[in-house]
């Protein structure tokens, strides 16, 4: 995992950012899915309130560094995805995390309730949200990348094939 705003992996097409090191236990699910789909990603701990300069420095060059989609995971009063979206034209996929006593309901509302004008696509709380954000990022990239589209189609096929017709 890259740790500095100045070392964005040149190949990474998807950036996974999260407000705390503690969020990685869930957000690494997104990186695993992207890797299964052959999509380069890179991950950073960037807090909108604890490391605001790190966030603006990262976003200032993200697009020119080749990032096409940003997945932002945060818990509690989760403003990371919204602030990120305010600083970039890249699509921002928000994952609310269950890291507070409210178990993600706070983060869900904070992430989904963006006032009109700055959109954040919001996913479900926790691991399922991280997984779906990665699949959604793949779907975005698949519009202009047939190889990704094919891998996404295979992922869906394998997922269907893994469902037993009868309970075992
Ligand atoms: C948010 O606050 C982070 O995304 C994290 O989920 C939550 C708690 O962070 P820590 O205090 O555990 O670092 O900013």
PDB file of C-alpha atoms and ligand atoms in Angstrom:
ATOM      1  CA  UNK A   1       0.000   0.000   0.000  1.00  0.00           C
ATOM      2  CA  UNK A   2       1.351   3.382  -0.953  1.00  0.00           C
ATOM      3  CA  UNK A   3       1.675   5.801   1.933  1.00  0.00           C
ATOM      4  CA  UNK A   4       2.516   9.154   0.452  1.00  0.00           C
ATOM      5  CA  UNK A   5       0.425  11.497  -1.649  1.00  0.00           C
ATOM      6  CA  UNK A   6       3.403  11.862  -3.952  1.00  0.00           C
ATOM      7  CA  UNK A   7       3.743   8.193  -4.857  1.00  0.00           C
ATOM      8  CA  UNK A   8       0.539   7.372  -6.719  1.00  0.00           C
ATOM      9  CA  UNK A   9       1.208   4.196  -8.615  1.00  0.00           C
ATOM     10  CA  UNK A  10       1.308   5.215 -12.265  1.00  0.00           C
ATOM     11  CA  UNK A  11      -0.731   2.177 -13.303  1.00  0.00           C
ATOM     12  CA  UNK A  12      -3.513   2.550 -10.756  1.00  0.00           C
ATOM     13  CA  UNK A  13      -6.890   3.313 -12.363  1.00  0.00           C
ATOM     14  CA  UNK A  14      -8.870   3.112  -9.141  1.00  0.00           C
ATOM     15  CA  UNK A  15      -7.894   4.883  -5.939  1.00  0.00           C
ATOM     16  CA  UNK A  16      -9.154   3.436  -2.668  1.00  0.00           C
ATOM     17  CA  UNK A  17      -8.997   5.967   0.111  1.00  0.00           C
ATOM     18  CA  UNK A  18     -10.130   5.616   3.719  1.00  0.00           C
ATOM     19  CA  UNK A  19     -10.284   7.815   6.757  1.00  0.00           C
ATOM     20  CA  UNK A  20      -8.360   5.588   9.135  1.00  0.00           C
ATOM     21  CA  UNK A  21      -5.927   2.678   9.135  1.00  0.00           C
ATOM     22  CA  UNK A  22      -8.652   0.804  11.002  1.00  0.00           C
ATOM     23  CA  UNK A  23     -10.872   1.039   7.894  1.00  0.00           C
ATOM     24  CA  UNK A  24      -8.478  -1.087   5.844  1.00  0.00           C
ATOM     25  CA  UNK A  25      -9.778  -4.345   7.327  1.00  0.00           C
ATOM     26  CA  UNK A  26     -13.000  -3.708   5.367  1.00  0.00           C
ATOM     27  CA  UNK A  27     -11.713  -1.628   2.453  1.00  0.00           C
ATOM     28  CA  UNK A  28      -9.168  -4.238   1.390  1.00  0.00           C
ATOM     29  CA  UNK A  29     -12.189  -6.173   0.103  1.00  0.00           C
ATOM     30  CA  UNK A  30     -12.432  -3.548  -2.660  1.00  0.00           C
ATOM     31  CA  UNK A  31      -8.806  -4.033  -3.608  1.00  0.00           C
ATOM     32  CA  UNK A  32      -9.200  -7.829  -3.691  1.00  0.00           C
ATOM     33  CA  UNK A  33     -12.182  -7.610  -6.065  1.00  0.00           C
ATOM     34  CA  UNK A  34     -10.416  -5.143  -8.335  1.00  0.00           C
ATOM     35  CA  UNK A  35      -7.384  -7.370  -8.416  1.00  0.00           C
ATOM     36  CA  UNK A  36      -9.570 -10.395  -9.318  1.00  0.00           C
ATOM     37  CA  UNK A  37     -10.841  -8.348 -12.245  1.00  0.00           C
ATOM     38  CA  UNK A  38      -7.321  -7.410 -13.315  1.00  0.00           C
ATOM     39  CA  UNK A  39      -7.816  -3.739 -12.482  1.00  0.00           C
ATOM     40  CA  UNK A  40      -4.863  -1.893 -10.990  1.00  0.00           C
ATOM     41  CA  UNK A  41      -5.673  -0.007  -7.822  1.00  0.00           C
ATOM     42  CA  UNK A  42      -3.816   1.670  -5.034  1.00  0.00           C
ATOM     43  CA  UNK A  43      -4.876   2.501  -1.484  1.00  0.00           C
ATOM     44  CA  UNK A  44      -4.210   5.392   0.887  1.00  0.00           C
ATOM     45  CA  UNK A  45      -5.227   6.409   4.376  1.00  0.00           C
ATOM     46  CA  UNK A  46      -6.470   9.959   3.939  1.00  0.00           C
ATOM     47  CA  UNK A  47      -8.676  11.618   6.518  1.00  0.00           C
ATOM     48  CA  UNK A  48     -10.741  14.640   5.507  1.00  0.00           C
ATOM     49  CA  UNK A  49     -10.364  16.104   9.001  1.00  0.00           C
ATOM     50  CA  UNK A  50      -7.053  14.695  10.327  1.00  0.00           C
ATOM     51  CA  UNK A  51      -5.044  15.036   7.126  1.00  0.00           C
ATOM     52  CA  UNK A  52      -6.858  17.656   5.033  1.00  0.00           C
ATOM     53  CA  UNK A  53      -3.686  18.720   3.168  1.00  0.00           C
ATOM     54  CA  UNK A  54      -2.980  15.107   2.231  1.00  0.00           C
ATOM     55  CA  UNK A  55      -6.444  14.934   0.692  1.00  0.00           C
ATOM     56  CA  UNK A  56      -6.149  18.109  -1.385  1.00  0.00           C
ATOM     57  CA  UNK A  57      -2.619  17.213  -2.520  1.00  0.00           C
ATOM     58  CA  UNK A  58      -3.785  13.757  -3.565  1.00  0.00           C
ATOM     59  CA  UNK A  59      -6.785  15.109  -5.460  1.00  0.00           C
ATOM     60  CA  UNK A  60      -4.811  17.874  -7.158  1.00  0.00           C
ATOM     61  CA  UNK A  61      -2.961  15.292  -9.272  1.00  0.00           C
ATOM     62  CA  UNK A  62      -5.185  12.195  -9.116  1.00  0.00           C
ATOM     63  CA  UNK A  63      -6.659  12.635 -12.597  1.00  0.00           C
ATOM     64  CA  UNK A  64      -3.358  13.355 -14.306  1.00  0.00           C
ATOM     65  CA  UNK A  65      -1.840  10.423 -12.418  1.00  0.00           C
ATOM     66  CA  UNK A  66      -4.263   8.131 -14.238  1.00  0.00           C
ATOM     67  CA  UNK A  67      -6.930   7.626 -11.581  1.00  0.00           C
ATOM     68  CA  UNK A  68     -10.357   7.145 -13.183  1.00  0.00           C
ATOM     69  CA  UNK A  69     -12.528   6.273 -10.201  1.00  0.00           C
ATOM     70  CA  UNK A  70     -12.169   6.964  -6.482  1.00  0.00           C
ATOM     71  CA  UNK A  71     -13.613   4.675  -3.817  1.00  0.00           C
ATOM     72  CA  UNK A  72     -13.816   6.446  -0.466  1.00  0.00           C
ATOM     73  CA  UNK A  73     -14.566   4.537   2.729  1.00  0.00           C
ATOM     74  CA  UNK A  74     -15.196   6.292   6.021  1.00  0.00           C
ATOM     75  CA  UNK A  75     -17.044   5.800   9.271  1.00  0.00           C
ATOM     76  CA  UNK A  76     -18.809   8.020  11.837  1.00  0.00           C
ATOM     77  CA  UNK A  77     -19.451  11.603  10.582  1.00  0.00           C
ATOM     78  CA  UNK A  78     -18.203  10.395   7.234  1.00  0.00           C
ATOM     79  CA  UNK A  79     -17.431  13.438   5.118  1.00  0.00           C
ATOM     80  CA  UNK A  80     -14.494  11.928   3.199  1.00  0.00           C
ATOM     81  CA  UNK A  81     -16.465  10.962   0.079  1.00  0.00           C
ATOM     82  CA  UNK A  82     -18.308  14.286  -0.086  1.00  0.00           C
ATOM     83  CA  UNK A  83     -15.202  16.427   0.377  1.00  0.00           C
ATOM     84  CA  UNK A  84     -13.388  14.268  -2.150  1.00  0.00           C
ATOM     85  CA  UNK A  85     -16.188  14.734  -4.693  1.00  0.00           C
ATOM     86  CA  UNK A  86     -16.057  18.497  -4.123  1.00  0.00           C
ATOM     87  CA  UNK A  87     -12.401  18.550  -5.223  1.00  0.00           C
ATOM     88  CA  UNK A  88     -12.559  16.366  -8.322  1.00  0.00           C
ATOM     89  CA  UNK A  89     -14.610  15.618 -11.423  1.00  0.00           C
ATOM     90  CA  UNK A  90     -13.774  11.910 -11.101  1.00  0.00           C
ATOM     91  CA  UNK A  91     -16.649   9.630 -10.048  1.00  0.00           C
ATOM     92  CA  UNK A  92     -16.592   9.097  -6.281  1.00  0.00           C
ATOM     93  CA  UNK A  93     -18.038   5.917  -4.799  1.00  0.00           C
ATOM     94  CA  UNK A  94     -18.692   6.189  -1.078  1.00  0.00           C
ATOM     95  CA  UNK A  95     -18.607   3.261   1.319  1.00  0.00           C
ATOM     96  CA  UNK A  96     -20.048   3.923   4.788  1.00  0.00           C
ATOM     97  CA  UNK A  97     -18.137   1.998   7.448  1.00  0.00           C
ATOM     98  CA  UNK A  98     -19.468   0.596  10.734  1.00  0.00           C
ATOM     99  CA  UNK A  99     -16.660   1.923  12.909  1.00  0.00           C
ATOM    100  CA  UNK A 100     -18.628   3.925  15.456  1.00  0.00           C
ATOM    101  CA  UNK A 101     -21.170   3.082  18.141  1.00  0.00           C
ATOM    102  CA  UNK A 102     -23.922   3.726  15.569  1.00  0.00           C
ATOM    103  CA  UNK A 103     -22.535   0.850  13.457  1.00  0.00           C
ATOM    104  CA  UNK A 104     -22.456   2.727  10.177  1.00  0.00           C
ATOM    105  CA  UNK A 105     -25.920   4.317  10.203  1.00  0.00           C
ATOM    106  CA  UNK A 106     -24.210   7.654  10.870  1.00  0.00           C
ATOM    107  CA  UNK A 107     -21.738   7.108   8.029  1.00  0.00           C
ATOM    108  CA  UNK A 108     -24.504   5.930   5.689  1.00  0.00           C
ATOM    109  CA  UNK A 109     -26.548   9.089   6.205  1.00  0.00           C
ATOM    110  CA  UNK A 110     -23.486  11.342   6.074  1.00  0.00           C
ATOM    111  CA  UNK A 111     -22.370   9.774   2.790  1.00  0.00           C
ATOM    112  CA  UNK A 112     -25.712   9.410   1.021  1.00  0.00           C
ATOM    113  CA  UNK A 113     -27.284  12.738   1.998  1.00  0.00           C
ATOM    114  CA  UNK A 114     -25.210  14.949  -0.276  1.00  0.00           C
ATOM    115  CA  UNK A 115     -26.949  18.194  -1.118  1.00  0.00           C
ATOM    116  CA  UNK A 116     -27.662  18.572  -4.847  1.00  0.00           C
ATOM    117  CA  UNK A 117     -24.693  19.596  -6.965  1.00  0.00           C
ATOM    118  CA  UNK A 118     -21.882  17.332  -5.785  1.00  0.00           C
ATOM    119  CA  UNK A 119     -22.807  13.670  -6.244  1.00  0.00           C
ATOM    120  CA  UNK A 120     -21.437  10.719  -4.303  1.00  0.00           C
ATOM    121  CA  UNK A 121     -22.602   7.235  -5.326  1.00  0.00           C
ATOM    122  CA  UNK A 122     -23.274   5.566  -2.000  1.00  0.00           C
ATOM    123  CA  UNK A 123     -23.020   1.830  -1.341  1.00  0.00           C
ATOM    124  CA  UNK A 124     -24.145  -0.372   1.503  1.00  0.00           C
ATOM    125  CA  UNK A 125     -22.488  -0.318   4.904  1.00  0.00           C
ATOM    126  CA  UNK A 126     -19.289  -2.289   5.321  1.00  0.00           C
ATOM    127  CA  UNK A 127     -17.840  -5.219   3.400  1.00  0.00           C
ATOM    128  CA  UNK A 128     -20.741  -5.607   0.935  1.00  0.00           C
ATOM    129  CA  UNK A 129     -20.441  -1.916   0.139  1.00  0.00           C
ATOM    130  CA  UNK A 130     -16.690  -2.181  -0.440  1.00  0.00           C
ATOM    131  CA  UNK A 131     -17.256  -5.181  -2.716  1.00  0.00           C
ATOM    132  CA  UNK A 132     -20.022  -3.490  -4.697  1.00  0.00           C
ATOM    133  CA  UNK A 133     -18.088  -0.240  -5.001  1.00  0.00           C
ATOM    134  CA  UNK A 134     -15.262  -2.212  -6.621  1.00  0.00           C
ATOM    135  CA  UNK A 135     -17.693  -3.967  -8.969  1.00  0.00           C
ATOM    136  CA  UNK A 136     -19.281  -0.634  -9.832  1.00  0.00           C
ATOM    137  CA  UNK A 137     -15.850   0.860 -10.532  1.00  0.00           C
ATOM    138  CA  UNK A 138     -15.249  -2.093 -12.854  1.00  0.00           C
ATOM    139  CA  UNK A 139     -18.578  -1.428 -14.597  1.00  0.00           C
ATOM    140  CA  UNK A 140     -17.548   2.202 -15.166  1.00  0.00           C
ATOM    141  CA  UNK A 141     -14.177   1.179 -16.590  1.00  0.00           C
ATOM    142  CA  UNK A 142     -15.814  -1.560 -18.678  1.00  0.00           C
ATOM    143  CA  UNK A 143     -17.602   1.076 -20.784  1.00  0.00           C
ATOM    144  CA  UNK A 144     -14.282   1.897 -22.430  1.00  0.00           C
ATOM    145  CA  UNK A 145     -12.347  -1.313 -21.861  1.00  0.00           C
ATOM    146  CA  UNK A 146     -13.570  -4.523 -23.451  1.00  0.00           C
ATOM    147  CA  UNK A 147     -11.125  -6.703 -21.511  1.00  0.00           C
ATOM    148  CA  UNK A 148     -12.536  -5.435 -18.215  1.00  0.00           C
ATOM    149  CA  UNK A 149     -16.070  -5.926 -19.533  1.00  0.00           C
ATOM    150  CA  UNK A 150     -15.239  -9.540 -20.359  1.00  0.00           C
ATOM    151  CA  UNK A 151     -13.730 -10.197 -16.932  1.00  0.00           C
ATOM    152  CA  UNK A 152     -16.756  -8.626 -15.273  1.00  0.00           C
ATOM    153  CA  UNK A 153     -19.071 -10.871 -17.323  1.00  0.00           C
ATOM    154  CA  UNK A 154     -17.017 -13.924 -16.252  1.00  0.00           C
ATOM    155  CA  UNK A 155     -17.203 -12.821 -12.626  1.00  0.00           C
ATOM    156  CA  UNK A 156     -21.008 -12.731 -12.903  1.00  0.00           C
ATOM    157  CA  UNK A 157     -21.097 -16.143 -14.601  1.00  0.00           C
ATOM    158  CA  UNK A 158     -18.916 -17.698 -11.898  1.00  0.00           C
ATOM    159  CA  UNK A 159     -21.069 -16.104  -9.217  1.00  0.00           C
ATOM    160  CA  UNK A 160     -24.218 -17.625 -10.742  1.00  0.00           C
ATOM    161  CA  UNK A 161     -22.547 -21.011 -11.173  1.00  0.00           C
ATOM    162  CA  UNK A 162     -21.598 -21.038  -7.479  1.00  0.00           C
ATOM    163  CA  UNK A 163     -25.231 -20.890  -6.362  1.00  0.00           C
ATOM    164  CA  UNK A 164     -26.502 -24.449  -5.767  1.00  0.00           C
ATOM    165  CA  UNK A 165     -29.876 -25.322  -7.287  1.00  0.00           C
ATOM    166  CA  UNK A 166     -30.864 -27.080  -4.080  1.00  0.00           C
ATOM    167  CA  UNK A 167     -29.708 -26.406  -0.546  1.00  0.00           C
ATOM    168  CA  UNK A 168     -26.957 -28.735   0.622  1.00  0.00           C
TER     169      UNK A 168
HETATM  170  C1  LIG B   1     -13.427   8.128  10.320  1.00  0.00           C
HETATM  171  O1  LIG B   1     -13.617   7.925  11.678  1.00  0.00           O
HETATM  172  C2  LIG B   1     -12.657   6.937   9.817  1.00  0.00           C
HETATM  173  O2  LIG B   1     -13.038   6.646   8.513  1.00  0.00           O
HETATM  174  C3  LIG B   1     -12.986   5.832  10.772  1.00  0.00           C
HETATM  175  O3  LIG B   1     -13.904   4.916  10.221  1.00  0.00           O
HETATM  176  C4  LIG B   1     -13.605   6.544  11.965  1.00  0.00           C
HETATM  177  C5  LIG B   1     -12.858   6.289  13.233  1.00  0.00           C
HETATM  178  O4  LIG B   1     -11.479   6.481  13.016  1.00  0.00           O
HETATM  179  P1  LIG B   1     -10.401   6.149  14.141  1.00  0.00           P
HETATM  180  O5  LIG B   1     -10.663   7.147  15.256  1.00  0.00           O
HETATM  181  O6  LIG B   1     -10.661   4.736  14.584  1.00  0.00           O
HETATM  182  O7  LIG B   1      -9.073   6.309  13.488  1.00  0.00           O
HETATM  183  O8  LIG B   1     -12.720   9.287  10.074  1.00  0.00           O
END
